Amino acid sequence: MHTHHHHHLDHDTPRELEGVLKVGIGGPVGSGKTALIEALVPILIGRGHSVGVITNDIYTMEDADHVKRTLDGVLDPARIVGVETGSCPHTAVRDDPTMNLAAGTEMLRRFGDIDTLLYESGGDNLTLTFSPVLADVYVFVLDTGEGDKMPRKRGPGITDSDLLVINKIDIAPYVRADLEVMTRDARRVRDGRPVILTDSLEGTGVAEVADFIASRRPVWSPSA
Amino acid sequence: MTLLAQLQLTDSAFPGGLYTLSHGLEAYTQAGPVDVGALLEDVLLHAAGPGDATALVLIHRAVTAGDWDAVVETDRRLHAIKLNREIRAAATRTGNQVLRTATLVFATPELARLTELVETGTTPGNHAVVLGAAYAGLGVPVDDAVIGDLYAFAASWVSAAVRLGRLDFRRAQATLYGAGGAIGLAAAHALAARGPLDLHAATPVADAMSAVHERAEARLFTT
């Protein structure tokens, strides 16, 4: 039984996006959102899902292009699109997510088999949240390089996201970040919501992220 | 209530993705120095006035008269005079999204009818067309509607100029207020339109800039 608080079947969701699990991935610039997506997509495809990726690049198509190169042969490049936001990323995923909804709708019209849509936000700050109309599940990505005090700093991204990922655990010793402190603080401020440690480049912890996403896939989804 | 509804629709906070557009300004700034205020006046008089504003007026009249064939004809012609892919895509994306939200918020039969026509692919649902239908259904007088919409366009333009670092926040407001004369002229031009054949745009430099922008290596805005 899924106890998620968002309303999946309300009239706010465009018809084309009904039945599609929309996963929002946010977090500071350089924390590893793109790397997580690149590691996650092959796992989701391997589990029989059909995936689309929408990136919100702040200034270039760098992220969209990187994902296309990395997933060459794994995911059709036409299933990866970039949206220019003209502004701070939180506007495009929270205050007025209409252009992201439009991009998702257009992609589903083209590829009706997609059951999982990953929305990568442009890098933002700790206050980032996704509109519940845009994302059913909200994953926030921090990394150890930002310093082990980050989880303590809170902010809605850290405290309210459905899943907090702490990435780049491999470099923790080099940036003097104490993983135990980060994990303990994160669990303390998140009221029991899950925290997963990853090294997206090596794939550590990414299967657990896929498991978490699967646990949020509602019963009406055709591939649930 | 009519005034309040109009204020709500012209407010930049009404979700429709307008903040993703620079209306061509980004391409000009990438090409070199630009007089933002003078360019805004040019765009109002030669693009927005005879294009989107004229369409808004024609749609307002057609919807008020219940002539949905004229609505479709005007929408299609407006789409046809937008020469660049990114401009057409932006006009229908923002239009379709405003339509969805406005239909939910204002729940007028006119917006419901337009939604039907857009969803069946009968008409593209350009931004100006959606607003024309919304204002007509809400009883906003056509001259107020067109002035208000041109103001919203100019406000969106100067907001883009601030984000592109071409105007500071105070100069932006002075530029917006200074565009009042051009907004009035563009509105008068639009209100004088007799039919869809009066919709036109002859902006070769802007079209070339937009074509360059479509392939720009780095950009903040969709248009």
PDB file of C-alpha atoms in Angstrom, chain B residues 50-157:
ATOM      1  CA  PRO B  50       0.455  43.629 -35.760  1.00  0.00           C
ATOM      2  CA  GLY B  51       0.927  40.042 -34.509  1.00  0.00           C
ATOM      3  CA  ASP B  52      -0.158  38.877 -31.060  1.00  0.00           C
ATOM      4  CA  ALA B  53      -2.091  42.043 -30.087  1.00  0.00           C
ATOM      5  CA  THR B  54      -4.041  42.036 -33.348  1.00  0.00           C
ATOM      6  CA  ALA B  55      -4.830  38.342 -32.892  1.00  0.00           C
ATOM      7  CA  LEU B  56      -6.033  39.028 -29.351  1.00  0.00           C
ATOM      8  CA  VAL B  57      -8.434  41.712 -30.636  1.00  0.00           C
ATOM      9  CA  LEU B  58      -9.752  39.512 -33.463  1.00  0.00           C
ATOM     10  CA  ILE B  59     -10.229  36.568 -31.107  1.00  0.00           C
ATOM     11  CA  HIS B  60     -11.980  38.733 -28.528  1.00  0.00           C
ATOM     12  CA  ARG B  61     -14.452  39.874 -31.191  1.00  0.00           C
ATOM     13  CA  ALA B  62     -14.942  36.413 -32.672  1.00  0.00           C
ATOM     14  CA  VAL B  63     -15.528  34.773 -29.279  1.00  0.00           C
ATOM     15  CA  THR B  64     -17.939  37.543 -28.265  1.00  0.00           C
ATOM     16  CA  ALA B  65     -19.838  36.952 -31.514  1.00  0.00           C
ATOM     17  CA  GLY B  66     -19.690  33.162 -31.061  1.00  0.00           C
ATOM     18  CA  ASP B  67     -17.872  32.789 -34.396  1.00  0.00           C
ATOM     19  CA  TRP B  68     -15.556  29.839 -33.658  1.00  0.00           C
ATOM     20  CA  ASP B  69     -14.591  29.400 -37.305  1.00  0.00           C
ATOM     21  CA  ALA B  70     -13.050  32.872 -37.153  1.00  0.00           C
ATOM     22  CA  VAL B  71     -11.238  31.883 -33.943  1.00  0.00           C
ATOM     23  CA  VAL B  72      -9.635  28.896 -35.667  1.00  0.00           C
ATOM     24  CA  GLU B  73      -8.767  30.898 -38.797  1.00  0.00           C
ATOM     25  CA  THR B  74      -7.120  33.672 -36.751  1.00  0.00           C
ATOM     26  CA  ASP B  75      -5.177  31.223 -34.570  1.00  0.00           C
ATOM     27  CA  ARG B  76      -3.881  29.327 -37.607  1.00  0.00           C
ATOM     28  CA  ARG B  77      -2.823  32.506 -39.390  1.00  0.00           C
ATOM     29  CA  LEU B  78      -1.060  33.824 -36.290  1.00  0.00           C
ATOM     30  CA  HIS B  79       0.824  30.518 -36.132  1.00  0.00           C
ATOM     31  CA  ALA B  80       1.750  30.809 -39.803  1.00  0.00           C
ATOM     32  CA  ILE B  81       3.270  34.286 -39.495  1.00  0.00           C
ATOM     33  CA  LYS B  82       5.589  33.167 -36.704  1.00  0.00           C
ATOM     34  CA  LEU B  83       8.495  32.066 -38.892  1.00  0.00           C
ATOM     35  CA  ASN B  84      10.870  30.450 -36.394  1.00  0.00           C
ATOM     36  CA  ARG B  85      10.366  27.101 -34.747  1.00  0.00           C
ATOM     37  CA  GLU B  86      11.320  28.333 -31.265  1.00  0.00           C
ATOM     38  CA  ILE B  87       8.869  31.229 -31.509  1.00  0.00           C
ATOM     39  CA  ARG B  88       6.001  28.991 -32.618  1.00  0.00           C
ATOM     40  CA  ALA B  89       6.792  26.385 -29.980  1.00  0.00           C
ATOM     41  CA  ALA B  90       6.937  29.025 -27.225  1.00  0.00           C
ATOM     42  CA  ALA B  91       3.636  30.602 -28.302  1.00  0.00           C
ATOM     43  CA  THR B  92       1.736  27.321 -28.232  1.00  0.00           C
ATOM     44  CA  ARG B  93       3.448  25.908 -25.132  1.00  0.00           C
ATOM     45  CA  THR B  94       2.707  29.003 -23.062  1.00  0.00           C
ATOM     46  CA  GLY B  95      -0.751  29.323 -24.651  1.00  0.00           C
ATOM     47  CA  ASN B  96      -1.737  25.737 -23.931  1.00  0.00           C
ATOM     48  CA  GLN B  97      -0.500  25.953 -20.342  1.00  0.00           C
ATOM     49  CA  VAL B  98      -2.314  29.246 -19.665  1.00  0.00           C
ATOM     50  CA  LEU B  99      -5.418  27.681 -21.197  1.00  0.00           C
ATOM     51  CA  ARG B 100      -5.250  24.759 -18.809  1.00  0.00           C
ATOM     52  CA  THR B 101      -4.835  26.884 -15.707  1.00  0.00           C
ATOM     53  CA  ALA B 102      -7.293  29.598 -16.808  1.00  0.00           C
ATOM     54  CA  THR B 103      -9.956  27.016 -17.645  1.00  0.00           C
ATOM     55  CA  LEU B 104      -9.636  25.585 -14.143  1.00  0.00           C
ATOM     56  CA  VAL B 105      -9.544  28.998 -12.426  1.00  0.00           C
ATOM     57  CA  PHE B 106     -12.176  30.969 -14.377  1.00  0.00           C
ATOM     58  CA  ALA B 107     -14.293  28.060 -15.660  1.00  0.00           C
ATOM     59  CA  THR B 108     -15.925  30.008 -18.510  1.00  0.00           C
ATOM     60  CA  PRO B 109     -17.713  28.151 -21.342  1.00  0.00           C
ATOM     61  CA  GLU B 110     -15.541  30.044 -23.852  1.00  0.00           C
ATOM     62  CA  LEU B 111     -12.354  28.567 -22.394  1.00  0.00           C
ATOM     63  CA  ALA B 112     -13.940  25.118 -22.278  1.00  0.00           C
ATOM     64  CA  ARG B 113     -14.797  25.406 -25.993  1.00  0.00           C
ATOM     65  CA  LEU B 114     -11.272  26.548 -26.871  1.00  0.00           C
ATOM     66  CA  THR B 115      -9.817  23.655 -24.846  1.00  0.00           C
ATOM     67  CA  GLU B 116     -11.894  21.249 -26.949  1.00  0.00           C
ATOM     68  CA  LEU B 117     -10.608  22.785 -30.188  1.00  0.00           C
ATOM     69  CA  VAL B 118      -6.993  22.667 -29.009  1.00  0.00           C
ATOM     70  CA  GLU B 119      -7.199  19.112 -27.677  1.00  0.00           C
ATOM     71  CA  THR B 120      -8.612  17.807 -30.944  1.00  0.00           C
ATOM     72  CA  GLY B 121      -5.787  19.535 -32.834  1.00  0.00           C
ATOM     73  CA  THR B 122      -8.245  21.802 -34.685  1.00  0.00           C
ATOM     74  CA  THR B 123      -6.389  24.920 -33.628  1.00  0.00           C
ATOM     75  CA  PRO B 124      -2.872  25.464 -32.204  1.00  0.00           C
ATOM     76  CA  GLY B 125      -3.872  27.546 -29.157  1.00  0.00           C
ATOM     77  CA  ASN B 126      -1.368  30.396 -29.335  1.00  0.00           C
ATOM     78  CA  HIS B 127      -0.823  32.471 -26.200  1.00  0.00           C
ATOM     79  CA  ALA B 128      -2.541  35.592 -27.598  1.00  0.00           C
ATOM     80  CA  VAL B 129      -5.512  33.520 -28.728  1.00  0.00           C
ATOM     81  CA  VAL B 130      -6.013  31.922 -25.329  1.00  0.00           C
ATOM     82  CA  LEU B 131      -5.904  35.322 -23.651  1.00  0.00           C
ATOM     83  CA  GLY B 132      -8.322  36.835 -26.183  1.00  0.00           C
ATOM     84  CA  ALA B 133     -10.798  34.054 -25.479  1.00  0.00           C
ATOM     85  CA  ALA B 134     -10.283  34.347 -21.721  1.00  0.00           C
ATOM     86  CA  TYR B 135     -10.840  38.113 -21.668  1.00  0.00           C
ATOM     87  CA  ALA B 136     -13.911  37.861 -23.914  1.00  0.00           C
ATOM     88  CA  GLY B 137     -15.445  35.199 -21.688  1.00  0.00           C
ATOM     89  CA  LEU B 138     -14.737  37.212 -18.550  1.00  0.00           C
ATOM     90  CA  GLY B 139     -16.293  40.342 -20.048  1.00  0.00           C
ATOM     91  CA  VAL B 140     -13.054  42.369 -20.065  1.00  0.00           C
ATOM     92  CA  PRO B 141     -13.530  45.149 -22.679  1.00  0.00           C
ATOM     93  CA  VAL B 142     -11.374  44.568 -25.754  1.00  0.00           C
ATOM     94  CA  ASP B 143      -9.419  47.841 -25.504  1.00  0.00           C
ATOM     95  CA  ASP B 144      -8.540  47.161 -21.853  1.00  0.00           C
ATOM     96  CA  ALA B 145      -7.622  43.590 -22.745  1.00  0.00           C
ATOM     97  CA  VAL B 146      -5.208  44.529 -25.515  1.00  0.00           C
ATOM     98  CA  ILE B 147      -3.525  47.326 -23.542  1.00  0.00           C
ATOM     99  CA  GLY B 148      -3.153  45.035 -20.530  1.00  0.00           C
ATOM    100  CA  ASP B 149      -1.682  42.226 -22.570  1.00  0.00           C
ATOM    101  CA  LEU B 150       0.837  44.503 -24.308  1.00  0.00           C
ATOM    102  CA  TYR B 151       1.805  45.791 -20.870  1.00  0.00           C
ATOM    103  CA  ALA B 152       2.346  42.198 -19.678  1.00  0.00           C
ATOM    104  CA  PHE B 153       4.536  41.588 -22.730  1.00  0.00           C
ATOM    105  CA  ALA B 154       6.623  44.722 -22.059  1.00  0.00           C
ATOM    106  CA  ALA B 155       6.954  43.806 -18.372  1.00  0.00           C
ATOM    107  CA  SER B 156       8.176  40.337 -19.353  1.00  0.00           C
ATOM    108  CA  TRP B 157      10.651  41.970 -21.773  1.00  0.00           C
TER     109      TRP B 157
END
